[in-house]
Tab-separated table of C-alpha atoms in Angstrom:
chain	number	residue	atom	x	y	z
A	25	MET	CA	4.654	10.174	-4.061
A	26	ALA	CA	2.025	10.051	-7.306
A	27	SER	CA	3.589	8.943	-10.326
A	28	ASP	CA	3.983	11.429	-13.499
A	29	SER	CA	0.474	11.920	-15.134
A	30	ALA	CA	-0.091	13.337	-18.526
A	31	LEU	CA	-3.107	14.759	-16.214
A	32	TYR	CA	-0.889	17.131	-14.693
A	33	ARG	CA	1.492	18.174	-17.441
A	34	THR	CA	0.090	21.815	-18.222
A	35	THR	CA	3.145	23.505	-17.343
A	36	SER	CA	7.478	23.119	-17.517
A	37	TRP	CA	7.973	22.643	-13.976
A	38	LEU	CA	5.710	19.391	-13.848
A	39	ARG	CA	7.080	17.567	-16.293
A	40	TRP	CA	9.104	14.732	-15.196
A	41	LYS	CA	12.593	16.040	-15.672
A	42	ALA	CA	11.111	18.660	-13.415
A	43	ARG	CA	9.316	16.905	-10.971
A	44	SER	CA	11.969	14.235	-10.604
A	45	GLN	CA	14.239	16.754	-8.998
A	46	ALA	CA	11.651	18.067	-6.460
A	47	ILE	CA	10.746	14.867	-5.567
A	48	LEU	CA	14.663	13.494	-5.119
A	49	THR	CA	14.563	17.444	-2.985
A	50	ILE	CA	11.792	15.927	-0.648
A	51	LEU	CA	13.240	12.980	-0.192
A	52	LYS	CA	16.303	13.798	0.686
A	53	ASN	CA	15.306	16.762	2.600
A	54	LEU	CA	12.970	14.093	4.959
A	55	GLY	CA	15.905	12.313	5.958
A	56	ALA	CA	13.506	9.356	6.952
A	57	ASP	CA	15.225	5.474	7.643
A	58	PHE	CA	12.762	4.432	5.849
A	59	LEU	CA	10.246	6.025	2.836
A	60	CYS	CA	7.390	4.276	1.789
A	61	LEU	CA	6.591	5.123	-2.173
A	62	GLN	CA	3.649	4.985	-3.932
A	63	GLU	CA	2.651	4.871	-7.806
A	64	VAL	CA	6.333	4.418	-8.878
A	65	ASP	CA	7.131	4.064	-12.133
A	66	GLU	CA	10.564	4.925	-12.907
A	67	TYR	CA	11.989	2.542	-10.405
A	68	ASP	CA	14.671	1.109	-12.547
A	69	GLY	CA	15.348	3.827	-14.594
A	70	PHE	CA	15.075	6.365	-11.510
A	71	TYR	CA	14.396	5.970	-8.423
A	72	LYS	CA	16.788	2.444	-7.749
A	73	GLY	CA	20.311	4.780	-8.897
A	74	LYS	CA	19.036	8.093	-7.222
A	75	MET	CA	18.182	6.661	-3.881
A	76	GLU	CA	21.456	4.554	-3.740
A	77	ILE	CA	23.694	7.851	-4.120
A	78	LEU	CA	21.340	9.497	-1.265
A	79	GLY	CA	22.488	6.293	0.580
A	80	TYR	CA	19.343	4.226	0.477
A	81	SER	CA	18.684	0.470	-0.850
A	82	GLY	CA	15.356	-0.269	-2.398
A	83	LEU	CA	12.242	-3.240	-2.045
A	84	TYR	CA	9.572	-2.654	-5.348
A	85	ILE	CA	6.800	-4.407	-6.626
A	86	GLN	CA	5.175	-3.286	-10.024
A	87	ARG	CA	1.884	-3.492	-10.319
A	88	SER	CA	0.192	-6.658	-12.434
A	89	GLY	CA	-1.358	-6.054	-15.495
A	90	GLN	CA	-0.690	-3.228	-17.974
A	91	LYS	CA	0.177	-0.751	-15.095
A	92	ARG	CA	3.666	0.472	-15.312
A	93	ASP	CA	3.825	2.099	-11.604
A	94	GLY	CA	4.094	-0.118	-8.527
A	95	CYS	CA	5.138	0.509	-4.551
A	96	GLY	CA	8.981	0.907	-3.423
A	97	ILE	CA	10.287	0.774	0.243
A	98	PHE	CA	13.745	2.407	0.437
A	99	TYR	CA	15.865	2.200	3.616
A	100	LYS	CA	18.981	3.894	4.849
A	101	GLN	CA	22.032	1.373	4.154
A	102	ASP	CA	23.630	2.416	7.448
A	103	ARG	CA	20.441	2.459	9.617
A	104	ALA	CA	18.754	-0.643	8.430
A	105	GLU	CA	19.218	-4.607	6.947
A	106	LEU	CA	16.671	-6.139	5.461
A	107	VAL	CA	16.288	-9.602	6.754
A	108	LEU	CA	12.579	-11.189	5.124
A	109	GLU	CA	10.438	-9.740	2.513
A	110	GLU	CA	7.067	-10.747	1.114
A	111	LYS	CA	5.134	-8.914	-2.039
A	112	MET	CA	1.626	-8.944	-2.175
A	113	ASP	CA	-0.415	-9.351	-5.250
A	114	TYR	CA	-4.162	-8.040	-4.590
A	115	ASN	CA	-4.940	-9.847	-7.757
A	116	ASP	CA	-4.809	-13.191	-5.484
A	117	LEU	CA	-7.999	-12.788	-4.091
A	118	VAL	CA	-9.104	-14.161	-7.453
A	119	SER	CA	-7.912	-17.339	-6.715
A	120	PRO	CA	-10.051	-19.127	-4.136
A	121	ILE	CA	-13.013	-17.603	-5.845
A	122	GLU	CA	-12.249	-19.142	-9.472
A	123	ASP	CA	-12.021	-22.484	-7.345
A	124	TYR	CA	-14.863	-22.011	-5.617
A	125	LYS	CA	-17.034	-21.096	-8.707
A	126	ASP	CA	-14.960	-24.241	-10.779
A	127	GLY	CA	-16.249	-26.590	-7.665
A	128	SER	CA	-19.382	-25.218	-8.006
A	129	ALA	CA	-19.551	-26.024	-12.029
A	130	ASN	CA	-18.109	-29.379	-11.528
A	131	LYS	CA	-20.538	-30.298	-9.342
A	132	ASP	CA	-23.152	-29.088	-11.537
A	133	SER	CA	-21.939	-30.877	-15.094
A	134	LEU	CA	-21.445	-34.078	-12.911
A	135	GLU	CA	-25.706	-33.676	-12.050
A	136	GLN	CA	-26.713	-32.781	-15.643
A	137	SER	CA	-28.237	-36.427	-17.217
A	138	ASN	CA	-26.764	-34.838	-20.643
A	139	GLY	CA	-23.248	-34.954	-20.018
A	140	ASP	CA	-22.838	-30.921	-21.422
A	141	ARG	CA	-18.901	-30.435	-21.241
A	142	ASN	CA	-19.190	-26.756	-21.855
A	143	ILE	CA	-16.212	-24.905	-20.842
A	144	HIS	CA	-16.308	-22.017	-18.456
A	145	LYS	CA	-14.383	-18.924	-19.386
A	146	ASN	CA	-13.157	-16.649	-16.801
A	147	PRO	CA	-13.816	-13.413	-17.000
A	148	ALA	CA	-10.848	-12.007	-15.143
A	149	SER	CA	-8.359	-13.761	-17.178
A	150	THR	CA	-8.837	-11.352	-19.974
A	151	ASN	CA	-6.453	-8.987	-20.857
A	152	ALA	CA	-8.741	-6.546	-22.907
A	153	PRO	CA	-7.522	-3.242	-21.134
A	154	GLU	CA	-11.001	-1.915	-21.398
A	155	ASN	CA	-13.437	-4.187	-20.932
A	156	ARG	CA	-12.272	-6.932	-18.349
A	157	GLY	CA	-15.457	-8.631	-17.962
A	158	ASP	CA	-18.944	-8.414	-15.945
A	159	PRO	CA	-18.583	-6.094	-12.926
A	160	ASN	CA	-20.643	-8.164	-11.120
A	161	ASP	CA	-18.535	-11.060	-10.781
A	162	PRO	CA	-16.602	-10.764	-7.753
A	163	ARG	CA	-13.458	-12.496	-10.095
A	164	VAL	CA	-14.102	-9.386	-12.049
A	165	ARG	CA	-14.205	-7.082	-9.483
A	166	LEU	CA	-11.284	-8.282	-7.463
A	167	LYS	CA	-8.775	-7.932	-10.095
A	168	ARG	CA	-7.927	-4.421	-9.796
A	169	ASP	CA	-3.761	-5.056	-10.259
A	170	CYS	CA	-3.268	-3.285	-6.822
A	171	VAL	CA	0.139	-4.662	-4.894
A	172	GLY	CA	2.055	-4.248	-1.412
A	173	ILE	CA	5.298	-4.923	0.118
A	174	LEU	CA	5.919	-6.329	3.583
A	175	ALA	CA	9.521	-6.696	4.895
A	176	ALA	CA	11.627	-7.089	7.613
A	177	PHE	CA	14.361	-5.105	9.213
A	178	ARG	CA	17.009	-5.759	12.061
A	179	LEU	CA	18.407	-2.228	13.186
A	180	LYS	CA	21.654	-1.640	13.031
A	181	ASP	CA	21.997	0.569	15.888
A	182	LEU	CA	19.973	-2.136	17.860
A	183	SER	CA	20.953	-5.059	16.306
A	184	ARG	CA	18.606	-7.427	18.392
A	185	HIS	CA	15.564	-5.407	16.968
A	186	VAL	CA	13.497	-6.482	14.226
A	187	ILE	CA	10.886	-4.526	12.971
A	188	VAL	CA	8.515	-5.053	10.162
A	189	VAL	CA	7.638	-2.252	7.941
A	190	ALA	CA	4.494	-2.875	5.182
A	191	ASN	CA	3.700	-0.402	2.117
A	192	THR	CA	0.637	-0.566	0.308
A	193	HIS	CA	-1.737	1.240	-2.360
A	194	ILE	CA	-5.372	0.207	-2.070
A	195	TYR	CA	-7.691	0.464	-5.265
A	196	TRP	CA	-9.249	3.932	-5.761
A	197	ASP	CA	-12.538	3.912	-6.569
A	198	PRO	CA	-15.532	4.655	-4.094
A	199	LYS	CA	-17.958	3.024	-5.918
A	200	TRP	CA	-16.263	-0.513	-5.340
A	201	ALA	CA	-16.232	-0.189	-1.933
A	202	ASP	CA	-15.925	-4.096	-1.301
A	203	VAL	CA	-12.925	-4.553	-3.345
A	204	LYS	CA	-11.608	-1.592	-1.222
A	205	LEU	CA	-12.671	-3.804	2.083
A	206	ALA	CA	-11.332	-6.995	0.604
A	207	GLN	CA	-8.335	-5.689	0.041
A	208	ALA	CA	-7.947	-4.071	3.562
A	209	LYS	CA	-8.596	-7.503	4.823
A	210	TYR	CA	-6.205	-8.950	2.666
A	211	LEU	CA	-3.397	-7.203	3.855
A	212	LEU	CA	-4.175	-7.537	7.795
A	213	SER	CA	-4.261	-11.347	7.141
A	214	ARG	CA	-1.253	-11.364	4.807
A	215	LEU	CA	0.638	-9.120	7.674
A	216	ALA	CA	-0.619	-11.405	10.749
A	217	GLN	CA	0.818	-14.110	8.694
A	218	PHE	CA	3.780	-12.408	8.310
A	219	ARG	CA	4.452	-10.874	11.498
A	220	ASP	CA	4.202	-14.403	12.904
A	221	LEU	CA	6.939	-16.005	10.182
A	222	VAL	CA	9.326	-13.022	11.617
A	223	SER	CA	8.442	-13.872	15.142
A	224	ASP	CA	9.327	-17.674	14.625
A	225	LYS	CA	12.491	-17.361	12.559
A	226	PHE	CA	13.768	-14.367	14.906
A	227	ASP	CA	12.515	-15.286	18.204
A	228	CYS	CA	10.808	-12.115	18.610
A	229	ILE	CA	7.666	-10.344	18.399
A	230	PRO	CA	8.882	-7.629	15.747
A	231	ALA	CA	7.053	-3.805	15.640
A	232	VAL	CA	5.179	-3.194	13.099
A	233	ILE	CA	4.473	-0.210	11.056
A	234	VAL	CA	2.178	-0.053	8.010
A	235	ALA	CA	2.012	3.045	5.174
A	236	GLY	CA	0.112	3.489	2.330
A	237	ASP	CA	-2.596	5.332	0.233
A	238	PHE	CA	-5.402	3.458	1.046
A	239	ASN	CA	-8.026	5.604	-1.076
A	240	SER	CA	-10.057	5.962	2.000
A	241	THR	CA	-11.182	8.477	4.118
A	242	PRO	CA	-10.776	8.642	8.253
A	243	GLY	CA	-13.944	7.037	9.527
A	244	ASP	CA	-14.971	4.823	6.372
A	245	GLU	CA	-15.290	1.099	6.227
A	246	VAL	CA	-11.780	0.362	5.088
A	247	TYR	CA	-10.149	2.509	7.933
A	248	GLN	CA	-12.296	0.927	10.541
A	249	CYS	CA	-11.660	-2.507	9.542
A	250	LEU	CA	-8.036	-1.801	9.695
A	251	VAL	CA	-8.016	-0.114	13.571
A	252	SER	CA	-10.494	-2.287	14.296
A	253	GLY	CA	-8.779	-5.938	12.690
A	254	ASP	CA	-12.284	-7.144	11.365
A	255	LEU	CA	-11.488	-9.785	8.839
A	256	THR	CA	-15.162	-11.086	8.346
A	257	SER	CA	-15.302	-10.974	4.760
A	258	THR	CA	-18.066	-9.397	2.899
A	259	ILE	CA	-17.637	-11.901	-0.313
A	260	PRO	CA	-18.949	-15.034	0.297
A	261	GLU	CA	-16.345	-16.955	-1.906
A	262	ILE	CA	-13.288	-15.181	0.418
A	263	GLU	CA	-12.247	-17.260	3.430
A	264	CYS	CA	-10.017	-14.975	5.514
A	265	SER	CA	-7.178	-16.179	7.671
A	266	ASP	CA	-7.837	-17.518	11.075
A	267	ASP	CA	-4.551	-15.506	12.096
A	268	LEU	CA	-5.818	-13.301	14.926
A	269	PRO	CA	-5.663	-9.582	13.703
A	270	ILE	CA	-2.965	-7.093	14.312
A	271	PRO	CA	-4.294	-4.055	15.981
A	272	LEU	CA	-3.374	-1.082	14.396
A	273	ARG	CA	-3.689	2.572	15.237
A	274	SER	CA	-2.987	5.558	13.053
A	275	VAL	CA	-0.187	7.859	13.948
A	276	TYR	CA	-1.818	10.941	13.336
A	277	ALA	CA	-5.143	9.830	14.741
A	278	SER	CA	-3.158	9.145	17.950
A	279	THR	CA	-1.236	12.179	18.003
A	280	GLY	CA	-3.510	14.955	17.755
A	281	GLY	CA	-6.150	14.011	14.954
A	282	GLU	CA	-6.021	12.922	11.232
A	283	PRO	CA	-4.894	15.920	9.308
A	284	SER	CA	-7.845	17.752	7.333
A	285	PHE	CA	-6.282	16.405	4.118
A	286	THR	CA	-3.283	14.651	2.307
A	287	ASN	CA	-4.812	14.649	-1.302
A	288	CYS	CA	-5.665	17.886	-2.917
A	289	THR	CA	-7.191	18.233	-6.609
A	290	PRO	CA	-9.904	20.120	-8.093
A	291	ASP	CA	-11.771	17.308	-7.805
A	292	PHE	CA	-11.144	15.912	-4.741
A	293	THR	CA	-9.569	17.246	-1.246
A	294	GLY	CA	-9.403	15.218	2.011
A	295	THR	CA	-7.450	12.358	3.898
A	296	LEU	CA	-6.276	9.339	1.877
A	297	ASP	CA	-2.688	8.157	3.502
A	298	TYR	CA	-2.022	6.650	6.704
A	299	ILE	CA	0.819	5.463	8.580
A	300	PHE	CA	-0.103	2.967	11.020
A	301	PHE	CA	1.711	1.076	13.959
A	302	CYS	CA	0.841	-1.771	16.040
A	303	PRO	CA	0.799	-0.257	19.230
A	304	SER	CA	3.149	-1.900	21.944
A	305	SER	CA	5.274	-0.866	24.976
A	306	ASP	CA	7.832	-1.099	22.903
A	307	ILE	CA	7.047	1.255	20.044
A	308	LYS	CA	5.275	4.627	20.046
A	309	PRO	CA	5.232	7.791	18.256
A	310	ILE	CA	6.328	10.635	18.998
A	311	SER	CA	6.459	13.164	16.781
A	312	PHE	CA	4.528	13.359	13.283
A	313	LEU	CA	5.349	15.583	9.969
A	314	GLU	CA	3.167	18.586	9.992
A	315	LEU	CA	1.325	19.108	6.887
A	316	PRO	CA	0.025	22.318	5.866
A	317	GLY	CA	-3.278	23.730	5.903
A	318	SER	CA	-5.943	24.697	3.077
A	319	ASN	CA	-5.450	28.210	3.171
A	320	SER	CA	-1.368	27.553	2.880
A	321	GLU	CA	0.072	29.101	-0.472
A	322	GLU	CA	1.544	25.584	-1.108
A	323	VAL	CA	-1.784	24.145	-1.600
A	324	VAL	CA	-3.995	26.888	-3.178
A	325	GLY	CA	-4.966	25.848	-6.516
A	326	GLY	CA	-5.031	22.084	-5.647
A	327	LEU	CA	-1.490	20.093	-6.177
A	328	PRO	CA	0.991	18.917	-7.995
A	329	ASN	CA	2.175	22.604	-7.986
A	330	TYR	CA	5.806	23.823	-7.352
A	331	TYR	CA	5.806	23.303	-4.034
A	332	HIS	CA	4.697	19.718	-3.940
A	333	PRO	CA	5.340	17.410	-7.218
A	334	SER	CA	2.556	14.646	-5.802
A	335	ASP	CA	-0.855	15.381	-5.686
A	336	HIS	CA	-0.253	13.616	-2.412
A	337	LEU	CA	0.987	15.240	0.200
A	338	PRO	CA	4.222	13.881	2.227
A	339	ILE	CA	3.559	12.255	5.899
A	340	GLY	CA	5.876	11.126	8.244
A	341	ALA	CA	6.038	10.344	11.809
A	342	GLU	CA	9.112	9.361	13.837
A	343	PHE	CA	9.214	6.579	16.720
A	344	GLU	CA	10.897	5.852	19.329
A	345	LEU	CA	11.611	1.891	20.152
A	346	ASP	CA	11.914	0.789	23.752
A	347	CYS	CA	15.919	-0.701	23.897
A	348	ASP	CA	15.280	-2.728	27.043
A	349	LYS	CA	12.422	-4.991	25.178
A	350	VAL	CA	14.998	-5.588	21.608
A	351	CYS	CA	13.944	-8.691	19.623
């Protein structure tokens, strides 16, 4: 769900007081065991308490930098138990590059006969809200303050079954496709490591579900990376994990095709949000939440509106687990 934005405060029912109640109503009516929300900017003051009343516990990570929003996973307390979690900050992509740059700088300084010891400032470390530094410097390009959550849950009705649920929000700017691709590859690498950790800890291979706003349309580089598991880096300073990638498949693509759009504004209409799963014999999608068509009264004129308090439509899926193959 999108956060409260001044851009859309044009009518009284789009103000946070009204929108917050509309968001709660939608989440309650969905009745999902797991809810993955992005651009959540009122977690402590609103979502945490209100969702507890609806029977959910929550995990949350706020974006780094000066942004107030973040990603949250909510799960029904009577259906699942949290057993392991990791929070993911895509700014971590900057560290290997800093090490690489620093190593090169040290080597160069040692080779200089004049003993020059000038300190090289890192543009990515600036706190200036408007000017972060040279956008051609990968340390600057990759510091976009995007985040995600990886969590493992034990299902209470299948006490020996553990599943991994991941939620993330990828950088938005279409002109910075290399950054989005680097984040997608980092997600795949971290996801593989996390699944291995869960497997070792609980002696099983857990089912994997990944949801989020990927700010990428079907068929583009980010989408293809996620469904192919290609971890070849486009930025030479980044070393990808040697872990075998987790193959992912889109729920909607595998059950009838991606929706024509999940985001609908006056400036853009297209599909940016997905639910992926790792195909295996013990989990399969059996249904998905149908979205309104472009001519529907619910979306004409763009979002958010009276029917949808976010500029993104909610997407959803129901999965069937094979009880004979529990962890």
